[in-house]
Short mmCIF file of C-alpha atoms in Angstrom, two decimals:
data_model
loop_
_atom_site.label_atom_id
_atom_site.label_comp_id
_atom_site.label_asym_id
_atom_site.label_seq_id
_atom_site.Cartn_x
_atom_site.Cartn_y
_atom_site.Cartn_z
CA MET E 1 58.42 3.67 54.47
CA LEU E 2 59.05 4.21 50.74
CA LYS E 3 56.61 6.30 48.76
CA VAL E 4 54.04 4.09 47.06
CA LEU E 5 51.92 5.25 44.14
CA VAL E 6 49.05 3.20 42.81
CA GLN E 7 46.49 3.53 40.05
CA PRO E 8 43.18 3.70 41.92
CA VAL E 9 40.22 1.82 40.47
CA VAL E 10 36.95 3.03 41.94
CA LEU E 11 34.01 0.66 41.44
CA CYS E 12 30.93 2.87 41.10
CA GLY E 13 28.30 0.48 39.81
CA GLY E 14 26.29 -0.24 42.99
CA SER E 15 22.58 0.59 43.17
CA GLY E 16 22.32 1.09 46.95
CA THR E 17 18.73 -0.15 47.14
CA ARG E 18 18.92 -0.65 50.93
CA LEU E 19 19.22 3.13 51.34
CA TRP E 20 15.96 3.92 49.54
CA PRO E 21 14.33 6.49 49.45
CA LEU E 22 17.52 8.59 49.57
CA SER E 23 19.36 6.27 47.18
CA ARG E 24 17.62 5.53 43.86
CA LYS E 25 18.55 3.94 40.56
CA ALA E 26 19.23 7.28 38.88
CA PHE E 27 21.02 8.65 41.98
CA PRO E 28 22.52 5.74 43.98
CA LYS E 29 24.11 6.04 47.39
CA GLN E 30 27.68 6.66 46.19
CA PHE E 31 26.53 10.02 44.75
CA VAL E 32 24.25 11.04 47.64
CA PRO E 33 25.75 13.74 49.95
CA LEU E 34 25.57 11.56 53.07
CA ILE E 35 28.57 12.72 55.12
CA GLU E 36 28.53 16.44 56.03
CA GLY E 37 27.29 17.35 52.57
CA ARG E 38 29.89 15.16 50.80
CA SER E 39 29.16 12.07 48.75
CA LEU E 40 30.82 8.72 49.48
CA LEU E 41 32.33 8.80 45.98
CA ALA E 42 33.85 12.24 46.61
CA LEU E 43 35.31 11.02 49.91
CA THR E 44 36.68 7.88 48.25
CA LEU E 45 38.43 9.89 45.53
CA GLU E 46 39.78 12.29 48.15
CA ARG E 47 41.10 9.33 50.15
CA VAL E 48 42.97 7.73 47.24
CA ALA E 49 44.29 10.99 45.74
CA PRO E 50 47.44 11.21 47.98
CA ILE E 51 48.63 7.74 46.88
CA ALA E 52 47.48 8.00 43.25
CA ASP E 53 50.01 7.93 40.43
CA LYS E 54 48.94 11.14 38.70
CA SER E 55 50.62 10.07 35.44
CA ALA E 56 48.48 6.93 35.32
CA GLY E 57 45.25 8.57 36.47
CA VAL E 58 42.26 7.08 38.20
CA ILE E 59 39.91 4.52 36.62
CA CYS E 60 36.22 4.67 37.53
CA VAL E 61 33.87 1.90 36.42
CA GLY E 62 30.22 2.92 36.45
CA ALA E 63 27.00 3.23 34.49
CA GLU E 64 26.25 5.31 31.41
CA ASP E 65 23.40 7.08 33.21
CA HIS E 66 25.82 8.36 35.88
CA ARG E 67 28.63 9.49 33.56
CA PHE E 68 28.31 13.22 34.19
CA MET E 69 28.18 12.79 37.97
CA LEU E 70 31.27 10.58 37.72
CA ARG E 71 33.16 13.14 35.67
CA GLU E 72 32.23 15.97 38.02
CA ALA E 73 33.37 14.00 41.09
CA VAL E 74 36.72 13.10 39.51
CA THR E 75 37.31 16.70 38.38
CA GLU E 76 36.45 18.12 41.82
CA ALA E 77 38.94 15.68 43.40
CA GLY E 78 41.70 17.12 41.19
CA LEU E 79 42.19 13.81 39.39
CA THR E 80 42.15 12.73 35.76
CA GLY E 81 41.67 9.37 34.19
CA ALA E 82 39.37 6.96 32.38
CA LEU E 83 35.65 6.58 33.06
CA VAL E 84 34.63 3.10 31.93
CA LEU E 85 30.87 2.97 31.31
CA GLU E 86 29.38 -0.51 31.60
CA PRO E 87 26.49 -1.12 29.18
CA PHE E 88 25.34 -3.91 31.51
CA ALA E 89 26.19 -4.31 35.20
CA ARG E 90 27.90 -7.68 35.64
CA ASN E 91 29.16 -7.46 39.24
CA THR E 92 32.70 -6.90 40.47
CA ALA E 93 34.54 -9.63 38.52
CA ALA E 94 33.73 -8.09 35.14
CA ALA E 95 34.15 -4.53 36.43
CA MET E 96 37.64 -5.27 37.77
CA ALA E 97 38.64 -7.06 34.56
CA LEU E 98 37.51 -4.09 32.45
CA ALA E 99 39.58 -1.79 34.66
CA ALA E 100 42.69 -4.01 34.58
CA LEU E 101 42.52 -4.02 30.78
CA GLN E 102 42.70 -0.20 30.94
CA ALA E 103 45.70 -0.10 33.31
CA ALA E 104 48.65 2.12 32.50
CA SER E 105 50.89 -0.99 32.24
CA ASP E 106 50.80 -4.71 33.07
CA ASP E 107 52.99 -4.09 36.12
CA GLN E 108 50.92 -1.15 37.37
CA LEU E 109 49.77 -1.56 40.95
CA LEU E 110 45.97 -1.29 40.98
CA LEU E 111 44.02 -0.43 44.12
CA PHE E 112 40.40 -1.56 43.72
CA CYS E 113 38.03 0.35 46.01
CA PRO E 114 34.22 0.38 46.25
CA ALA E 115 32.88 3.91 45.77
CA ASP E 116 30.40 3.68 48.64
CA HIS E 117 32.47 2.95 51.75
CA HIS E 118 33.19 5.40 54.56
CA ILE E 119 36.76 5.41 55.95
CA PRO E 120 37.31 8.72 57.76
CA ASP E 121 41.01 8.22 58.60
CA ALA E 122 42.60 8.74 55.17
CA GLU E 123 46.17 8.64 56.50
CA ALA E 124 45.64 5.28 58.23
CA PHE E 125 44.15 3.99 54.97
CA ALA E 126 47.19 5.21 53.00
CA GLN E 127 49.56 3.57 55.50
CA MET E 128 47.66 0.30 55.14
CA VAL E 129 48.08 0.38 51.36
CA ARG E 130 51.76 1.31 51.58
CA GLY E 131 52.41 -1.54 53.99
CA ALA E 132 50.93 -4.06 51.55
CA ALA E 133 52.56 -2.74 48.37
CA GLU E 134 55.68 -4.94 48.49
CA CYS E 135 53.59 -8.06 48.94
CA ALA E 136 51.48 -7.09 45.92
CA ARG E 137 54.55 -6.30 43.82
CA LYS E 138 55.88 -9.80 44.49
CA GLY E 139 52.80 -11.32 42.87
CA ALA E 140 50.16 -11.75 45.57
CA ILE E 141 46.61 -10.48 45.40
CA VAL E 142 46.23 -8.47 48.58
CA THR E 143 42.89 -7.96 50.26
CA PHE E 144 42.21 -5.87 53.33
CA GLY E 145 40.22 -6.93 56.36
CA VAL E 146 38.71 -4.75 59.07
CA GLN E 147 39.14 -5.65 62.71
CA PRO E 148 35.60 -6.65 63.85
CA THR E 149 34.03 -4.62 66.64
CA PHE E 150 30.86 -6.69 66.99
CA PRO E 151 29.47 -10.01 65.63
CA SER E 152 28.02 -8.62 62.41
CA THR E 153 25.71 -10.77 60.30
CA GLY E 154 25.78 -8.21 57.46
CA PHE E 155 29.44 -8.60 56.45
CA GLY E 156 31.46 -11.42 54.95
CA TYR E 157 34.57 -12.53 56.86
CA ILE E 158 38.16 -13.50 56.05
CA GLU E 159 39.85 -16.17 58.15
CA LYS E 160 43.55 -15.44 58.61
CA GLY E 161 46.11 -18.12 57.88
CA ALA E 162 49.83 -18.21 58.59
CA THR E 163 51.94 -15.07 58.76
CA ARG E 164 53.58 -14.32 55.43
CA PRO E 165 57.28 -13.37 55.17
CA ASP E 166 56.38 -10.37 52.98
CA GLY E 167 53.80 -9.06 55.48
CA GLY E 168 50.21 -9.75 56.38
CA ASN E 169 48.70 -13.22 56.59
CA ALA E 170 47.74 -15.86 54.12
CA VAL E 171 44.00 -16.10 53.50
CA ALA E 172 42.75 -19.36 54.97
CA ARG E 173 39.26 -18.90 53.54
CA PHE E 174 36.48 -16.46 52.77
CA ILE E 175 33.32 -16.87 54.83
CA GLU E 176 29.88 -15.78 53.63
CA LYS E 177 27.66 -13.64 55.89
CA PRO E 178 27.11 -15.81 58.99
CA ASP E 179 24.21 -16.06 61.40
CA ARG E 180 24.53 -14.46 64.83
CA ALA E 181 25.76 -17.58 66.66
CA ARG E 182 28.43 -18.28 64.04
CA ALA E 183 29.58 -14.65 64.04
CA GLU E 184 29.98 -14.72 67.83
CA GLN E 185 32.01 -17.96 67.64
CA MET E 186 34.36 -16.50 65.03
CA LEU E 187 34.95 -13.32 67.03
CA LEU E 188 35.78 -15.38 70.12
CA ALA E 189 38.31 -17.37 68.07
CA GLY E 190 39.98 -14.06 67.19
CA ASN E 191 41.38 -14.97 63.77
CA VAL E 192 38.84 -13.36 61.44
CA LEU E 193 38.43 -9.96 59.82
CA TRP E 194 35.50 -8.31 58.08
CA ASN E 195 35.86 -8.50 54.32
CA ALA E 196 36.21 -4.89 53.14
CA GLY E 197 36.15 -5.72 49.43
CA ILE E 198 39.33 -3.69 48.75
CA PHE E 199 42.12 -5.30 46.70
CA LEU E 200 45.69 -4.44 45.69
CA CYS E 201 47.61 -6.23 42.94
CA THR E 202 49.24 -5.63 39.57
CA ALA E 203 47.14 -5.67 36.45
CA ARG E 204 49.12 -8.68 35.17
CA VAL E 205 48.45 -10.73 38.33
CA LEU E 206 44.70 -10.06 38.28
CA LEU E 207 44.32 -10.86 34.58
CA THR E 208 46.40 -14.05 34.97
CA ALA E 209 44.22 -15.12 37.92
CA MET E 210 41.07 -14.45 35.92
CA GLU E 211 42.47 -16.41 32.96
CA ARG E 212 42.84 -19.37 35.31
CA HIS E 213 39.67 -19.11 37.40
CA ALA E 214 37.16 -17.17 35.28
CA PRO E 215 38.31 -17.37 31.65
CA ASP E 216 34.78 -16.89 30.28
CA ILE E 217 34.38 -13.54 32.08
CA LEU E 218 37.82 -12.35 30.99
CA ALA E 219 37.15 -13.36 27.36
CA CYS E 220 33.92 -11.34 27.30
CA CYS E 221 35.70 -8.34 28.82
CA ARG E 222 38.60 -8.54 26.36
CA GLU E 223 36.14 -8.63 23.48
CA ALA E 224 34.19 -5.70 24.94
CA VAL E 225 37.34 -3.62 25.37
CA SER E 226 38.59 -4.42 21.87
CA GLY E 227 35.30 -3.07 20.49
CA ALA E 228 35.15 -0.07 22.81
CA THR E 229 34.52 3.48 21.68
CA THR E 230 36.15 6.49 23.33
CA ASP E 231 34.67 9.94 23.82
CA GLN E 232 37.18 12.13 25.70
CA GLU E 233 37.55 10.45 29.12
CA PHE E 234 34.50 8.20 28.58
CA ILE E 235 35.28 4.64 27.48
CA ARG E 236 32.29 2.60 26.33
CA PRO E 237 33.01 -1.15 26.03
CA ALA E 238 31.06 -3.01 23.34
CA ALA E 239 27.64 -4.01 24.65
CA GLU E 240 27.08 -7.45 23.10
CA PRO E 241 30.00 -9.29 24.78
CA LEU E 242 29.01 -7.91 28.18
CA GLU E 243 25.35 -8.74 27.65
CA ARG E 244 26.28 -12.44 27.45
CA CYS E 245 28.92 -12.22 30.22
CA ARG E 246 27.91 -14.00 33.41
CA SER E 247 27.50 -11.91 36.54
CA ALA E 248 29.76 -12.92 39.44
CA SER E 249 31.48 -11.24 42.36
CA ILE E 250 35.28 -11.18 42.30
CA ASP E 251 35.31 -13.11 45.59
CA TYR E 252 33.36 -16.02 44.13
CA ALA E 253 34.89 -15.95 40.64
CA VAL E 254 38.56 -15.58 41.63
CA MET E 255 39.57 -14.85 45.21
CA GLU E 256 38.05 -17.93 46.87
CA ARG E 257 39.91 -20.13 44.38
CA HIS E 258 43.24 -18.31 44.09
CA ASP E 259 46.33 -19.64 45.89
CA ASP E 260 48.53 -16.59 46.42
CA MET E 261 46.22 -14.41 48.53
CA ALA E 262 47.30 -12.15 51.39
CA VAL E 263 45.21 -10.22 53.89
CA PHE E 264 46.34 -7.12 55.75
CA PRO E 265 44.35 -5.82 58.73
CA PHE E 266 42.88 -2.36 59.10
CA SER E 267 41.99 -1.18 62.58
CA GLY E 268 40.53 2.23 61.72
CA MET E 269 36.87 3.13 61.42
CA TRP E 270 35.19 1.58 58.39
CA SER E 271 31.61 1.25 57.22
CA ASP E 272 30.13 -0.05 54.00
CA VAL E 273 27.14 2.26 54.68
CA GLY E 274 25.04 -0.69 53.59
CA SER E 275 21.81 0.02 55.45
CA TRP E 276 19.95 2.75 57.32
CA ASN E 277 21.23 1.26 60.57
CA ALA E 278 24.79 1.93 59.35
CA VAL E 279 23.85 5.48 58.36
CA SER E 280 22.21 6.14 61.70
CA ASP E 281 25.35 4.95 63.53
CA MET E 282 27.18 7.98 62.10
CA ALA E 283 24.78 10.48 63.74
CA PRO E 284 25.13 11.76 67.35
CA LEU E 285 23.35 9.72 70.00
CA ASP E 286 21.08 11.22 72.69
CA GLU E 287 20.42 9.81 76.17
CA ASP E 288 17.48 7.72 74.90
CA GLY E 289 19.39 6.17 72.02
CA ASN E 290 17.81 8.41 69.40
CA ARG E 291 19.68 9.91 66.46
CA VAL E 292 18.37 12.82 64.43
CA LYS E 293 19.54 14.47 61.23
CA GLY E 294 17.98 17.70 59.99
CA GLN E 295 14.63 18.95 61.26
CA GLY E 296 13.56 15.77 63.07
CA ILE E 297 12.12 15.90 66.59
CA VAL E 298 11.81 12.88 68.89
CA VAL E 299 9.42 12.97 71.86
CA GLN E 300 9.00 10.10 74.35
CA SER E 301 10.84 7.85 71.90
CA ARG E 302 13.76 5.46 72.15
CA ASN E 303 16.37 4.03 69.78
CA THR E 304 14.85 5.84 66.80
CA TYR E 305 16.56 7.47 63.82
CA VAL E 306 14.97 10.40 61.97
CA HIS E 307 16.39 11.73 58.69
CA ALA E 308 14.50 14.93 57.91
CA PRO E 309 16.53 17.48 55.90
CA TYR E 310 13.54 19.16 54.22
CA ARG E 311 10.80 19.67 56.82
CA CYS E 312 9.79 19.04 60.42
CA VAL E 313 9.22 15.33 61.13
CA VAL E 314 8.08 14.37 64.63
CA ALA E 315 8.42 10.89 66.13
CA LEU E 316 6.15 10.61 69.19
CA GLY E 317 6.08 7.62 71.52
CA VAL E 318 7.88 5.21 69.20
CA GLU E 319 10.78 2.79 69.57
CA ASP E 320 13.32 1.08 67.31
CA LEU E 321 12.23 2.90 64.14
CA LEU E 322 14.01 4.26 61.08
CA ILE E 323 12.22 7.30 59.61
CA VAL E 324 13.58 8.76 56.38
CA ASP E 325 11.86 11.72 54.73
CA THR E 326 12.38 12.96 51.15
CA PRO E 327 10.25 15.38 49.10
CA ASP E 328 8.31 12.59 47.36
CA ALA E 329 8.61 9.48 49.56
CA VAL E 330 8.84 8.55 53.25
CA LEU E 331 10.24 5.34 54.73
CA VAL E 332 9.12 4.13 58.17
CA ALA E 333 10.76 0.83 59.09
CA HIS E 334 11.61 -1.20 62.16
CA ARG E 335 15.35 -1.29 62.79
CA GLY E 336 15.28 -5.06 62.47
CA SER E 337 13.95 -4.75 58.91
CA ALA E 338 16.68 -2.43 57.58
CA GLU E 339 18.16 -5.13 55.33
CA GLN E 340 14.74 -5.72 53.69
CA VAL E 341 14.40 -2.19 52.26
CA LYS E 342 15.71 -3.54 48.94
CA HIS E 343 12.54 -5.66 48.70
CA VAL E 344 10.48 -2.46 48.91
CA VAL E 345 12.38 -1.12 45.89
CA ALA E 346 11.65 -4.32 43.97
CA GLU E 347 7.94 -3.89 44.74
CA LEU E 348 8.02 -0.26 43.61
CA GLU E 349 9.69 -1.31 40.36
CA LYS E 350 7.00 -3.94 39.84
CA ARG E 351 4.39 -1.19 40.20
CA CYS E 352 6.35 1.07 37.79
CA SER E 353 6.55 3.70 40.50
CA PRO E 354 8.81 6.62 39.55
CA GLN E 355 10.03 6.77 43.16
CA ALA E 356 12.00 3.57 42.52
CA VAL E 357 14.18 5.33 39.96
CA GLN E 358 14.16 9.12 40.22
CA HIS E 359 14.07 11.76 42.89
CA ARG E 360 11.77 14.71 42.44
CA GLN E 361 14.94 16.71 41.90
CA VAL E 362 16.74 15.39 38.82
CA LEU E 363 20.44 16.08 38.23
CA ARG E 364 21.66 17.04 34.78
CA PRO E 365 25.21 17.87 33.56
CA TRP E 366 24.21 21.53 33.38
CA GLY E 367 22.55 21.63 36.84
CA SER E 368 19.21 20.26 38.03
CA TYR E 369 15.45 20.57 37.87
CA ASP E 370 12.84 19.97 40.56
CA SER E 371 9.26 19.17 39.54
CA ILE E 372 7.51 21.09 42.29
CA GLU E 373 3.90 20.83 41.02
CA SER E 374 1.95 19.16 38.22
CA GLY E 375 -1.64 18.66 37.12
CA HIS E 376 -3.81 18.27 34.04
CA ARG E 377 -1.97 19.94 31.13
CA PHE E 378 0.55 21.81 33.31
CA GLN E 379 3.80 21.27 35.22
CA VAL E 380 5.96 23.63 37.28
CA LYS E 381 9.73 23.13 37.62
CA ARG E 382 12.45 24.90 39.55
CA ILE E 383 15.55 24.94 37.33
CA VAL E 384 19.12 25.62 38.49
CA VAL E 385 21.85 26.13 35.87
CA LYS E 386 25.53 26.06 36.85
CA PRO E 387 27.71 29.08 36.01
CA GLY E 388 28.77 28.93 32.37
CA ALA E 389 26.53 25.93 31.61
CA SER E 390 23.89 25.59 28.89
CA LEU E 391 20.93 23.36 28.24
CA SER E 392 20.72 21.79 24.79
CA LEU E 393 19.35 23.72 21.82
CA GLN E 394 15.95 22.01 21.60
CA LYS E 395 12.28 22.16 20.75
CA HIS E 396 9.06 20.49 21.89
CA TYR E 397 6.13 19.31 19.79
CA HIS E 398 3.50 19.21 22.53
CA ARG E 399 4.24 21.89 25.12
CA ALA E 400 4.90 25.59 25.52
CA GLU E 401 7.02 27.04 28.33
CA HIS E 402 7.05 30.21 30.42
CA TRP E 403 10.39 31.09 32.07
CA ILE E 404 10.70 33.41 35.08
CA VAL E 405 14.18 34.28 36.38
CA VAL E 406 14.37 34.17 40.17
CA LYS E 407 18.11 34.64 40.67
CA GLY E 408 21.04 35.37 38.37
CA THR E 409 21.11 36.15 34.65
CA ALA E 410 19.77 34.03 31.80
CA GLU E 411 20.86 34.18 28.17
CA VAL E 412 17.88 32.99 26.15
CA THR E 413 17.93 31.74 22.58
CA ARG E 414 14.41 31.74 21.11
CA GLY E 415 14.29 31.12 17.39
CA LYS E 416 16.63 33.65 15.79
CA ASP E 417 16.63 35.96 18.84
CA ILE E 418 19.21 35.93 21.63
CA PHE E 419 18.58 38.13 24.68
CA LEU E 420 19.27 38.46 28.42
CA LEU E 421 16.83 38.16 31.31
CA THR E 422 17.56 39.20 34.90
CA GLU E 423 15.70 38.71 38.17
CA ASN E 424 11.89 39.02 37.94
CA GLN E 425 11.93 39.11 34.15
CA SER E 426 10.26 36.41 32.05
CA THR E 427 9.74 35.08 28.53
CA TYR E 428 7.51 32.67 26.62
CA ILE E 429 8.60 29.74 24.42
CA PRO E 430 5.84 28.71 21.97
CA VAL E 431 5.19 25.10 20.95
CA GLY E 432 7.73 24.00 18.31
CA GLU E 433 10.09 26.97 18.77
CA VAL E 434 13.82 26.16 18.91
CA HIS E 435 15.28 27.47 22.18
CA ARG E 436 18.20 27.29 24.59
CA LEU E 437 18.93 28.46 28.13
CA HIS E 438 22.47 29.55 29.08
CA ASN E 439 23.93 30.92 32.30
CA PRO E 440 26.58 33.52 31.36
CA GLY E 441 27.20 34.53 34.97
CA ARG E 442 29.50 33.40 37.78
CA THR E 443 26.71 32.37 40.15
CA PRO E 444 23.98 29.71 39.70
CA LEU E 445 20.96 30.74 37.64
CA GLU E 446 17.65 29.91 39.30
CA MET E 447 14.37 30.10 37.44
CA ILE E 448 10.80 28.81 37.43
CA GLU E 449 9.53 27.04 34.33
CA VAL E 450 5.78 26.62 33.77
CA GLN E 451 4.97 24.04 31.11
CA SER E 452 1.54 23.75 29.49
CA GLY E 453 0.29 21.48 26.75
CA SER E 454 -1.22 18.14 25.80
CA TYR E 455 1.87 16.10 26.73
CA LEU E 456 4.57 17.03 29.25
CA GLY E 457 6.84 13.97 29.30
CA GLU E 458 10.63 14.31 29.27
CA ASP E 459 10.76 12.42 25.97
CA ASP E 460 9.14 15.38 24.15
CA ILE E 461 12.58 16.87 23.57
CA VAL E 462 14.22 17.13 20.16
CA ARG E 463 17.86 18.17 20.63
CA VAL E 464 19.23 20.21 17.75
CA ASP E 465 22.62 20.73 19.40
CA ASP E 466 24.08 19.62 22.74
CA GLU E 467 27.53 20.28 24.17
CA TYR E 468 27.34 17.16 26.36
CA GLY E 469 27.02 14.77 23.42
CA ARG E 470 23.65 13.39 24.49
CA VAL E 471 21.53 11.48 21.98
CA MET E 472 19.05 13.60 20.04
CA PRO E 473 15.94 11.36 19.97
CA VAL E 474 12.86 11.50 17.82
CA PRO E 475 10.00 11.91 20.32
CA ASP E 476 8.37 8.63 21.26
CA HIS E 477 6.07 8.78 24.26
CA ARG E 478 6.54 5.09 24.94
CA LYS E 479 10.21 5.65 25.84
CA LYS E 480 11.86 7.62 28.62
CA GLN E 481 14.88 9.71 27.84
CA SER E 482 18.03 9.02 29.85
#
């Protein structure tokens, strides 16, 4: 088989609400280290890297709030490319159009992949793409279907049509998620595949299809791209055209209406990791049908999943439960209610609960902080700074800070003074003093920060200088800083 190189397009805009409390708005499932300490996005980039045209680079379409996590994942995968930051999420039709408008050329083969799927056999995946390349080059939009292993009601289906001379099958129709009886009937008929949501075509073919079937979406995307701003690898389409763009999936907007569609089967393991039942299926099974990750213990229990990476969680005398523990929230759900977890997130958002959006540990481009304790007029954080990284040069109007170095070396800027602190040494930052924290070492810097004052919100930060190009806001306690 001839060598095939594609320009991968990784769609990173999902919110993953069905995997709450591990997946949250500020840290959705594609970034969560779910598989042996690796994120689904990292595994996706690793999977497409061998067939990626390095001269064209990868295109990732995601949210502004996730830009630094996106850049880090692409860099760690050894890839380069464009990171398209959507000002408004408008589903896969708009995301794919934005990417196609950034393609290296009109005839560039684009491989559109969701960032949050698990496909462990990377070589089988690459062979599937190579086998469909000729069909895509001839002008078809190729989609890939997974051989069903059970009558799933959580996936859409593709009904296969006649065999095509250039490989694969014609697409007879797309079928929405069926009920159990309908799913069983389709599997018995033997001519359906699960819809994996992965597509291969040239940029020209996709844009021509959108011009025909969804011209309004394409027009908004063209306008947004023409008004885009660029900051290194970050591409920010204009907001106003996308704000008025309708939200539609690519299946509904284009694929269900397009004539020249081909489907190629994939028989390897595949999961959209769309619910806690899907996550639990990836853990080892004991003789009672239980699956445990981390420090969970099951006693006199059956068919129960426990996710407990941080502390001991015991399930005693229970059955058919999903138990997910995080430092600031715990989910206990019946297995049959796994698809309804997204409704819990909606309720949390209605109550303005921070657990709907953030984890206790918050990632930043320079590292992370974990709010380990808080009370009236004080807050304690554990801060980790990556080697060579720096926080912004900043000041606070309402709080003072005490810093204690636990591990590594800190270079502290405090007013006009610059000095080093090592393990067990500390310093004090008065209210209103300009300061910066930098890690000059080769290992992570770990420190404890004790804040005290009348207001401790994250929006009490005035950035004087920032190497990550973040906005330097005037403090306004009614707003939350991104």
